[in-house]
Coordinates of C-alpha atoms and ligand atoms in Angstrom, one line a residue:
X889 CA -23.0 -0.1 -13.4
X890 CA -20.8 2.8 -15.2
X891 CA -17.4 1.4 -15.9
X892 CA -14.5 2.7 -13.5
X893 CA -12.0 4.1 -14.7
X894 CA -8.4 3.0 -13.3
X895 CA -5.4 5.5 -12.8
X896 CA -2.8 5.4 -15.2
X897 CA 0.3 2.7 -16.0
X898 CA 3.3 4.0 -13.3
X899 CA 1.3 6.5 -11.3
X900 CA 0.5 6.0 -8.3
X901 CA -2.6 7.3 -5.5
X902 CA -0.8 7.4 -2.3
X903 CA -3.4 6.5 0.2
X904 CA -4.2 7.7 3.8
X905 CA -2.1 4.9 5.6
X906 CA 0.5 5.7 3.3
X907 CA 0.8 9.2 3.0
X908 CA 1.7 9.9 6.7
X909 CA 5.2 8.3 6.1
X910 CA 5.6 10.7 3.5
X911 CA 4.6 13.6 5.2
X912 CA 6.9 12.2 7.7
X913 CA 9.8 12.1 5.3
X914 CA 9.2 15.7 4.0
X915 CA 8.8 17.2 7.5
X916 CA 12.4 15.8 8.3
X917 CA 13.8 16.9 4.8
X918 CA 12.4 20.3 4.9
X919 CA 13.2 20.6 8.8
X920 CA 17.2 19.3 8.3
X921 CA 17.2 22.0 4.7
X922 CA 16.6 24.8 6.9
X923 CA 18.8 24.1 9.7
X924 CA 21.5 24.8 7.0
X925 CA 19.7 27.9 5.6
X926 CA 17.8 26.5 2.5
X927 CA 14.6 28.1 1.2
X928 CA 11.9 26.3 -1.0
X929 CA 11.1 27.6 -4.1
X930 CA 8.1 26.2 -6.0
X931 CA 8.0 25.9 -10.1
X932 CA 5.4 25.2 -12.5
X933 CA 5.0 21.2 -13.5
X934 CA 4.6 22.1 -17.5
X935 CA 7.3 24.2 -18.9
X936 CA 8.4 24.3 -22.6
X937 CA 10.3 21.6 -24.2
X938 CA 13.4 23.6 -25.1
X939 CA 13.8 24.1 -21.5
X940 CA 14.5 20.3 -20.9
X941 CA 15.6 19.3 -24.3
X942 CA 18.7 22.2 -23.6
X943 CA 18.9 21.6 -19.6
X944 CA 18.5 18.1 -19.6
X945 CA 20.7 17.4 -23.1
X946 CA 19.7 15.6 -26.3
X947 CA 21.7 12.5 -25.7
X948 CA 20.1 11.9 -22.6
X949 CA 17.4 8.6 -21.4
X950 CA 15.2 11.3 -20.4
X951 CA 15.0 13.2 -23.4
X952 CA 15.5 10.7 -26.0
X953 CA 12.7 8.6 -24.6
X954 CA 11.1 9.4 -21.3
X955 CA 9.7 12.7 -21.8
X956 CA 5.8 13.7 -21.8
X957 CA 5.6 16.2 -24.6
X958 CA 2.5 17.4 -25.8
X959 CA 1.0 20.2 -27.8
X960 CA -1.2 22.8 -26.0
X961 CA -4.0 24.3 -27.7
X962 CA -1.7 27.0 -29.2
X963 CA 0.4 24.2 -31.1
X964 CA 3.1 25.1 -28.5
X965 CA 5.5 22.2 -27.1
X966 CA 5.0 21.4 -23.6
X967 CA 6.7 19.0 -21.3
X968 CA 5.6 17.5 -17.9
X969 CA 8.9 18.2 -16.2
X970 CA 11.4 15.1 -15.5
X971 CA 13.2 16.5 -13.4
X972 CA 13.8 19.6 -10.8
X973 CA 17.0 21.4 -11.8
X974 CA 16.4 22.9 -15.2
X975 CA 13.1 24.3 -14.0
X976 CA 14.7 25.4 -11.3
X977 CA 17.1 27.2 -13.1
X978 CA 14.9 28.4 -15.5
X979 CA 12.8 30.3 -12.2
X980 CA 15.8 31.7 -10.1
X981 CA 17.2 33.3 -13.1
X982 CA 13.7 34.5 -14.3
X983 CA 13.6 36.1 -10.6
X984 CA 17.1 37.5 -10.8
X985 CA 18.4 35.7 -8.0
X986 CA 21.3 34.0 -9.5
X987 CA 23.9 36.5 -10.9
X988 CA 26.2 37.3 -8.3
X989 CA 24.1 36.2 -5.8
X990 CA 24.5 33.2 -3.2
X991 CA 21.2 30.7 -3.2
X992 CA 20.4 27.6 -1.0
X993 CA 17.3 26.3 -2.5
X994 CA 15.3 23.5 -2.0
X995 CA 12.2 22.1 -3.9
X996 CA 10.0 19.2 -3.6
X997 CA 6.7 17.8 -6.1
X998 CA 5.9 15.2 -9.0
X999 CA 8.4 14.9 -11.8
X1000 CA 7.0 12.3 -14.7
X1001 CA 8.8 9.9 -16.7
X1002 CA 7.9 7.3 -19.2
X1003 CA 9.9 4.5 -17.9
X1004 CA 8.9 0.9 -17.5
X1005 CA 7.3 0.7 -14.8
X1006 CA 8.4 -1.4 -11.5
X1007 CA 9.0 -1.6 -7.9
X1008 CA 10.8 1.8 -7.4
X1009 CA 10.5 3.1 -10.6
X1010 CA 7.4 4.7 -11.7
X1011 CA 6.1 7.2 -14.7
X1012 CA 5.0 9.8 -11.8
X1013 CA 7.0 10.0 -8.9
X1014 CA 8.6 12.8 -6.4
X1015 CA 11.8 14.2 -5.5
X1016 CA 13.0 16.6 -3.1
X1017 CA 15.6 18.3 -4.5
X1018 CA 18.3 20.7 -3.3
X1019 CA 20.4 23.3 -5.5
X1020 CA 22.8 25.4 -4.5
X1021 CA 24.1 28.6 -6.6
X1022 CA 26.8 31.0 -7.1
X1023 CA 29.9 29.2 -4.6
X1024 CA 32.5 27.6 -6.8
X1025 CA 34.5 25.8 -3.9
X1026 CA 34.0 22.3 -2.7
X1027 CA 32.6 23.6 0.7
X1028 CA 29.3 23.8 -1.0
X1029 CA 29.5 20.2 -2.4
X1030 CA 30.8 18.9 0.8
X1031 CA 27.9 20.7 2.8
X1032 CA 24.9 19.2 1.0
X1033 CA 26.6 15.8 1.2
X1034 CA 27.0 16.5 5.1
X1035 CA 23.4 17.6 5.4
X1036 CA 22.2 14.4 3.6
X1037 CA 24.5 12.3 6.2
X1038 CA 22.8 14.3 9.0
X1039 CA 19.3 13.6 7.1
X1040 CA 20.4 9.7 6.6
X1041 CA 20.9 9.8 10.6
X1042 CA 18.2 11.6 11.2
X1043 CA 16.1 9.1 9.5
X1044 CA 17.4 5.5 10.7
X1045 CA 19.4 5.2 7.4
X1046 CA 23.1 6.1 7.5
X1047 CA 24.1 2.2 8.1
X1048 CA 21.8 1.2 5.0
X1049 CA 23.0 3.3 2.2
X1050 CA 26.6 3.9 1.0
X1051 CA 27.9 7.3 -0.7
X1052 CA 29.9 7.0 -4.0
X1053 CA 31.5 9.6 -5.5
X1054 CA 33.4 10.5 -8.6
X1055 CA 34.7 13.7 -10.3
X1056 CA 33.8 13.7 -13.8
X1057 CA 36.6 16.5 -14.6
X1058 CA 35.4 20.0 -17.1
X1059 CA 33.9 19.9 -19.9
X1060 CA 37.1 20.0 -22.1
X1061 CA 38.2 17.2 -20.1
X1062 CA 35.8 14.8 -20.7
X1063 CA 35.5 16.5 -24.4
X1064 CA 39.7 14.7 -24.8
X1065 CA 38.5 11.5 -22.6
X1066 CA 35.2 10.9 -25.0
X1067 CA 37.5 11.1 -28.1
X1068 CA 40.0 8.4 -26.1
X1069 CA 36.7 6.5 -25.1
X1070 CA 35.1 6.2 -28.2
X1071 CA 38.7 5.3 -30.4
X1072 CA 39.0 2.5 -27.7
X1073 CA 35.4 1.2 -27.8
X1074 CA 35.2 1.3 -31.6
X1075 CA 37.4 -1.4 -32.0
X1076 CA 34.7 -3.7 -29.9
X1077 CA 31.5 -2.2 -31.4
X1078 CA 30.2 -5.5 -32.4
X1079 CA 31.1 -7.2 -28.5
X1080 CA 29.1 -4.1 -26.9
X1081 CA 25.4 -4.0 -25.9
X1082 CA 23.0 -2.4 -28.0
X1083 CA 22.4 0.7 -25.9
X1084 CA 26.3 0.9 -25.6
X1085 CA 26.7 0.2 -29.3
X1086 CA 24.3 3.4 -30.1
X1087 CA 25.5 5.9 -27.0
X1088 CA 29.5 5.2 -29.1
X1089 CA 27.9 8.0 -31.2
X1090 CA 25.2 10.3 -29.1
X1091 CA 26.3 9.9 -25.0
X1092 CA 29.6 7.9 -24.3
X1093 CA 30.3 8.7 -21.1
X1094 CA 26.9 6.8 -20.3
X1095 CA 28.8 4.0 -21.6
X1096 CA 30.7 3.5 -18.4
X1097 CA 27.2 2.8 -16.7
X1098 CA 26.1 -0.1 -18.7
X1099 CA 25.1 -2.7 -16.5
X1100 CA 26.2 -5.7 -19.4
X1101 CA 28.6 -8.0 -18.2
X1102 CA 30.5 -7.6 -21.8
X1103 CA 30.6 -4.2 -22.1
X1104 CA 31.9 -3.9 -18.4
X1105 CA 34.9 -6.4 -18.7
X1106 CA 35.7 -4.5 -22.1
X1107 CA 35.6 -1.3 -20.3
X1108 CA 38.2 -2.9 -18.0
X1109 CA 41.1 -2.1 -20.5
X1110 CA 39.6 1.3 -21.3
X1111 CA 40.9 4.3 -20.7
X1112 CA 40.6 6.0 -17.4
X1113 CA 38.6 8.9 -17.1
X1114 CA 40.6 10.0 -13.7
X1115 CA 43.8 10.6 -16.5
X1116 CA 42.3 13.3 -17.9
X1117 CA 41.4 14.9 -15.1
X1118 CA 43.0 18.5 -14.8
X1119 CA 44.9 20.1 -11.6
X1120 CA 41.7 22.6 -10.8
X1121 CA 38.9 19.7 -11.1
X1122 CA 41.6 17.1 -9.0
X1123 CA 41.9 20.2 -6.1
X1124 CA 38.6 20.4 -6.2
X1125 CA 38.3 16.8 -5.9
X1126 CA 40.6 16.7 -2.8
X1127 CA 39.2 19.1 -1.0
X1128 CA 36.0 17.4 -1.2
X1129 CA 37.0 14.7 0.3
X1130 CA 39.4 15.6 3.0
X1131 CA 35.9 18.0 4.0
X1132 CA 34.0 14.5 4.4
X1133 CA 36.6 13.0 5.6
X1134 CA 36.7 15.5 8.7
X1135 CA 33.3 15.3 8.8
X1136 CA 33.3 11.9 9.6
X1137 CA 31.0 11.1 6.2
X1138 CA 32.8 7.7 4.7
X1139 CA 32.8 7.1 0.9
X1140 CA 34.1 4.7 -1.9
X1141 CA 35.1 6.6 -5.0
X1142 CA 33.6 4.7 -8.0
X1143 CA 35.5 5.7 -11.2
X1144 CA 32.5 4.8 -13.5
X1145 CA 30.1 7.2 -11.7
X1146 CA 29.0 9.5 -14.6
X1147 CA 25.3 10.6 -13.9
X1148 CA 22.5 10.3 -16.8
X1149 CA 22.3 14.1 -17.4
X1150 CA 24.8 15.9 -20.0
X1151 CA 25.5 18.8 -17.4
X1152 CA 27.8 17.9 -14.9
X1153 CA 31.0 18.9 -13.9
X1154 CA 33.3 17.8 -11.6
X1155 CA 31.8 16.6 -8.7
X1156 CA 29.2 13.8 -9.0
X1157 CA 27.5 11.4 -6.5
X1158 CA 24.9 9.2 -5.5
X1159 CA 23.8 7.3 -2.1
X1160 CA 22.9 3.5 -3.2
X1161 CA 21.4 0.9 -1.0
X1162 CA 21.3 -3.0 -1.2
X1163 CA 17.9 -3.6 0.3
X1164 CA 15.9 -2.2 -2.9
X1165 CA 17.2 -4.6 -5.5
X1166 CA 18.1 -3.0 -9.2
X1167 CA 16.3 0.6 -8.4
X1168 CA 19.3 1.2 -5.7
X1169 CA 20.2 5.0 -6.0
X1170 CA 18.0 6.7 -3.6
X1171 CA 19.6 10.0 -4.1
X1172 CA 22.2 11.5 -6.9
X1173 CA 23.7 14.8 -7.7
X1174 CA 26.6 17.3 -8.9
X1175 CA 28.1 20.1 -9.8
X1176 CA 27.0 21.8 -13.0
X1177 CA 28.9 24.7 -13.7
X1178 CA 27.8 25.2 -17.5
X1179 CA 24.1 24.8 -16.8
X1180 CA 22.8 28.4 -16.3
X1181 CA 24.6 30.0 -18.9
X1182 CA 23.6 26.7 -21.4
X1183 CA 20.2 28.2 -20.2
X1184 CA 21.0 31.6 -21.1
X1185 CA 22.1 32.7 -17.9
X1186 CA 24.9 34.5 -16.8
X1187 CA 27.9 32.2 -16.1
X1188 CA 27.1 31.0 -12.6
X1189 CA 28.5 27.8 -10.6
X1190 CA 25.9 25.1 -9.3
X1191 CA 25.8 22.4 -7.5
X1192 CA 22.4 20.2 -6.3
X1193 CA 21.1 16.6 -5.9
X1194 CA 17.5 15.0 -5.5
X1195 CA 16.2 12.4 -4.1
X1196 CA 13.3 9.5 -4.7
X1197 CA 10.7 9.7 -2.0
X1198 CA 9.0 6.4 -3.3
X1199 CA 12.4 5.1 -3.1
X1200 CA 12.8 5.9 0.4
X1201 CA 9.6 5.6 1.9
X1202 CA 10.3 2.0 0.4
X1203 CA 13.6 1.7 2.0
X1204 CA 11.9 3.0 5.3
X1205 CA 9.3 0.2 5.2
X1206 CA 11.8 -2.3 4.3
X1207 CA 13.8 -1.2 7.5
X1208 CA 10.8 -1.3 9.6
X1209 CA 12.0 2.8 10.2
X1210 CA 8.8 4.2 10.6
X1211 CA 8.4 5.5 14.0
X1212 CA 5.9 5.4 15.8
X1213 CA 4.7 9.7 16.0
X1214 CA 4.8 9.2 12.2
X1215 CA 1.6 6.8 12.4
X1216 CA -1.6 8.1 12.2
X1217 CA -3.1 8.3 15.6
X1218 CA -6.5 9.7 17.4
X1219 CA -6.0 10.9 21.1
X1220 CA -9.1 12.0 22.4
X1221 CA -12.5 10.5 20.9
X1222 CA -15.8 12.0 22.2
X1223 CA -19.3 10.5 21.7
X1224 CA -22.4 11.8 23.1
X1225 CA -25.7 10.9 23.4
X1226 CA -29.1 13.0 22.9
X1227 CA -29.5 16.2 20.9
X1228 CA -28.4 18.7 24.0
X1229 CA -25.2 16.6 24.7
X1230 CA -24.4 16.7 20.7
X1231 CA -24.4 20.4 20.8
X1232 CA -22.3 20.4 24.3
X1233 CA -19.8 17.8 23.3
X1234 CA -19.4 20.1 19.7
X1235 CA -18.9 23.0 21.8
X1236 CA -16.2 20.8 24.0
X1237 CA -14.1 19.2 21.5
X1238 CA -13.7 22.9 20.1
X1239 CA -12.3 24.0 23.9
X1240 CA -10.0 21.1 23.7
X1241 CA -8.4 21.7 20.5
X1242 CA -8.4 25.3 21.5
X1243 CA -6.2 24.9 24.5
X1244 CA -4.0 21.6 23.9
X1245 CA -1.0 21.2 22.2
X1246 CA -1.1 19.0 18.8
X1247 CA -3.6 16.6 19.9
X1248 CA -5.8 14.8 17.5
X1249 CA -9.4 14.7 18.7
X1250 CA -12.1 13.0 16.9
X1251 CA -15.7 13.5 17.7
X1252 CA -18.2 10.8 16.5
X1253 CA -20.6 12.4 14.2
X1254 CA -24.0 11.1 13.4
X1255 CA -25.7 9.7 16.6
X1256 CA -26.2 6.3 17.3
X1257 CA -26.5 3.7 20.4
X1258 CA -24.2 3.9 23.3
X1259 CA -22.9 0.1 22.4
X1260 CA -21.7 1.5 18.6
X1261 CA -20.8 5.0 19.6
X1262 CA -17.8 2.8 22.2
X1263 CA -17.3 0.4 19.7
X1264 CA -16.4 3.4 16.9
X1265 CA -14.3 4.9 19.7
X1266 CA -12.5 1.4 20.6
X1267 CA -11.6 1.2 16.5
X1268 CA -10.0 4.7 16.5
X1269 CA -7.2 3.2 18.6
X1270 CA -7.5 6.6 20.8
X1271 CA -6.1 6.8 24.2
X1272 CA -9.1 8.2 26.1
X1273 CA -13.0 8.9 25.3
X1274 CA -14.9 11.4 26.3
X1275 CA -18.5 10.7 27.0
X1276 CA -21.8 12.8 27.0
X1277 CA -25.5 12.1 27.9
X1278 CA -28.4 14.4 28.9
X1279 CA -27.5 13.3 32.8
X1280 CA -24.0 14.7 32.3
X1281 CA -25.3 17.7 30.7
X1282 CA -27.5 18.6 33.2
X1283 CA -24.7 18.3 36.0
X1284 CA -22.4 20.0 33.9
X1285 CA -19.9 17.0 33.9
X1286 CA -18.5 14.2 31.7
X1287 CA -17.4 10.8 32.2
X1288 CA -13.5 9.9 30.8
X1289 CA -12.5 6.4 30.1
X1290 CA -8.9 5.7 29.6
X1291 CA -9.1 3.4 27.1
X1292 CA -5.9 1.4 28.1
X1293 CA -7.0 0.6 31.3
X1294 CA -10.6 0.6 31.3
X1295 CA -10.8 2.9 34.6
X1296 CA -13.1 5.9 34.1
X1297 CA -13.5 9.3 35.7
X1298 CA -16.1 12.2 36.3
X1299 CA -14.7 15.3 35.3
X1300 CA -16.4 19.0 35.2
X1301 CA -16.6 20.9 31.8
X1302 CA -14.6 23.6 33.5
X1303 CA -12.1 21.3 34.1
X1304 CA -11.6 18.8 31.0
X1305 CA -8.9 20.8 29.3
X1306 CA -6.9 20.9 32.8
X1307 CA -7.5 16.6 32.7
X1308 CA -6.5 16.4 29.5
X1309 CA -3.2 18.4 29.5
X1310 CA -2.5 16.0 32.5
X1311 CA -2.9 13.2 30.4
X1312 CA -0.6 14.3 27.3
Ligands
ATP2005 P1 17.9 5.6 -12.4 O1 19.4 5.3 -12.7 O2 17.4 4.8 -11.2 O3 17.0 5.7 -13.6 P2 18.3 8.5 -12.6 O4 19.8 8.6 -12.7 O5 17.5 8.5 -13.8 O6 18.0 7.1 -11.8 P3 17.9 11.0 -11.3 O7 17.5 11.7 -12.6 O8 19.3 11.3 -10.9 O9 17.7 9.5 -11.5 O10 16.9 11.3 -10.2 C1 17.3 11.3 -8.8 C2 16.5 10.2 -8.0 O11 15.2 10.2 -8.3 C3 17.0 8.8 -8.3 O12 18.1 8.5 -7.6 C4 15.8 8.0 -7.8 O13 15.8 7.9 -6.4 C5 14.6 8.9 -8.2 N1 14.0 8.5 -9.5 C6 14.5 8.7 -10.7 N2 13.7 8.1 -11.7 C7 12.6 7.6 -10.9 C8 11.5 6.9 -11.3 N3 11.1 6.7 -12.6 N4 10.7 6.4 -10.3 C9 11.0 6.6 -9.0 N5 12.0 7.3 -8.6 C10 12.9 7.8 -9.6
MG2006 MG1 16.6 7.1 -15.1

């Protein structure tokens, strides 16, 4: 026998009894995105490698050692996009749809990063991802943390996962905190771990987010980040929160909340959960006000998040959350017997799906004895079956057996569809 050949390290199939909890999980997302408005857009999964190497930023996990880069046949660098918001970008502004224009967009598909690879963390995964463009106030930051509240709600989640939330300040801001930072943490280089010790010259700020026990307790004494804060980003800041607050969205504000990605400003967040051990961030985002021009845009003001559906759909099956319309379920199975019933019992199930509302109706395909035919139909799990021979054919009826009960009917063709509706 041919050897088989096994998917990849980190990427995952997701299989039929799996992949109706995600369609689950989209439907909601995309359902609660437009009840405020958003529109999807759709990007390619390769763009070049500038685009993330800019958008992303140098210093970053994901650029310094995640990324999927690759040559194309032309010698040209590709990269299997890690993320949403730079491509995203890089398409609206294409379209002209950003300058001095108002977008609510939302997006959703495979991002790939080579990370080690563990429960809730994978080298292909998806996000759905929402970014907002051209509103400058905190209205817009405050809505998309509202809508996630009402999606959290929506979902069975609110009491499982908490919001944090920090402002980060502008970028000459954090420029004067970095250089206060870094002449702090110099003098304990050699106590700080060896991610820390290397990101005291490319990424400080990611510093802050060191899970070490050392580097944390040194990091107590350390400057504050919230000092060097200025009046617009701390207004901004306010009104934030006093917009949640009236919303009736709670929050802890966690001072060392910087975000992975160089392009933030002001406003950043993320929704965390205790049930999913260290992979707890289900969802994170921001305000980027630099990004589009960094992308050679005109100056416009941003704000976005995404979210892990792995991540979620795990948190969902942790919770037991998966209701029950989001299982995969057969209504109506029909089995026949005998060439002339096959054909009428064809013809039927076509009438039924024609004139009923979302139904799922199976028909058994291939012949077969009455005993497996019932048995195939008892397996489906389906509520009622519909069934055919030459004698019901010739009177123009068929027999219906509620499947829950046992108790069967007669029932003419004319009237099946009428029957059914009653039934669902
Ligand atoms: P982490 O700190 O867990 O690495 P991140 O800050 O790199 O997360 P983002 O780039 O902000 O993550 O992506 C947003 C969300 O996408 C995360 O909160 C998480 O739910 C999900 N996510 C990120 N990386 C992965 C991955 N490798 N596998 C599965 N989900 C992921
Ligand atoms: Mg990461």
């Amino acid at each position: 026998m041919a050897r088989k050949i096994q998917a990849l390290r980190g990427m995952n199939d997701i299989l039929p009894g799996q992949s109706s909890v995600w369609q689950y999980l989209e439907n909601v997302v995309a359902d609660v995105a437009k009840s405020y408005g958003y529109q999807q857009i759709r990007f390619p999964i390769v763009e070049n490698t500038d685009l993330f190497k800019r958008g992303v930023g140098e210093a970053t996990d994901i650029v310094e050692k995640e990324m999927y880069t690759f040559e194309d046949r032309n010698g040209e660098s590709l990269t299997l996009r890690p993320e949403g918001t730079a491509s995203c970008v890089r398409a609206a502004d294409q379209a002209g749809l950003l300058f001095n224009q108002v977008q609510r967009l939302w997006y959703t598909g495979p991002m790939f990063r080579y990370e080690r690879p563990q429960k809730g963390r994978y080298r292909q995964f998806y996000q759905i991802g929402l970014e907002c463009f051209g509103m400058s106030s905190a209205d817009i930051d405050a809505e998309l943390i509202v809508l996630l509240a009402r999606l959290w709600k929506k979902l069975g989640l609110l009491d499982h996962v908490e919001l944090q939330l920090n402002t980060i300040g502008e970028s000459s801001e954090r420029e004067a905190y970095k250089a206060a930072l870094v002449e702090y943490l110099t003098g304990f280089k050699d106590q700080l771990d060896e991610d820390s010790q290397r990101r005291l010259s490319t990424n400080p700020m990611r510093i802050l987010d060191s899970k070490d026990v050392n580097t944390q307790a040194i990091l107590d004494k350390a400057p504050s980040l919230e000092e060097f804060i200025g009046e617009e980003s701390r207004a901004h800041f306010d009104r934030l929160q006093s917009l949640l607050t009236a919303n009736g969205v709670s929050f802890v504000i966690n001072r060392r909340l910087v975000r992975g990605l160089d392009y933030y400003s002001k406003t950043v967040f993320e929704w965390v959960t205790t049930h999913l051990g260290a992979q707890a961030t289900v969802c994170g985002g921001g305000r980027y006000d630099g990004l589009v021009e960094l992308l050679g845009g005109k100056p416009t003001p941003a704000v976005g998040f995404a979210m892990g559906i792995e991540r979620l759909v795990l948190l969902l099956e942790t919770l037991d959350l998966i209701p029950d319309e989001a299982k995969p379920s057969v209504d109506l199975f029909i089995v026949s017997f005998g060439e002339d019933a096959e054909v009428r019992s064809f013809v039927l199930a076509e009438e039924i799906r024609s004139h009923t509302n979302d139904l799922v109706v199976m028909r058994h395909c291939g012949g077969g004895n009455f005993k497996n035919q019932m048995k195939k139909a008892n397996n489906s799990g389906a509520r009622f079956t519909v069934i055919l021979g030459q004698d019901e054919v010739d009177q123009g009826i068929c027999q219906i057996k509620d499947m829950q009960t046992g108790e069967q009917e007669t029932c003419s063709f004319d009237s099946v569809v009428a029957y059914v509706n009653t039934k669902f």
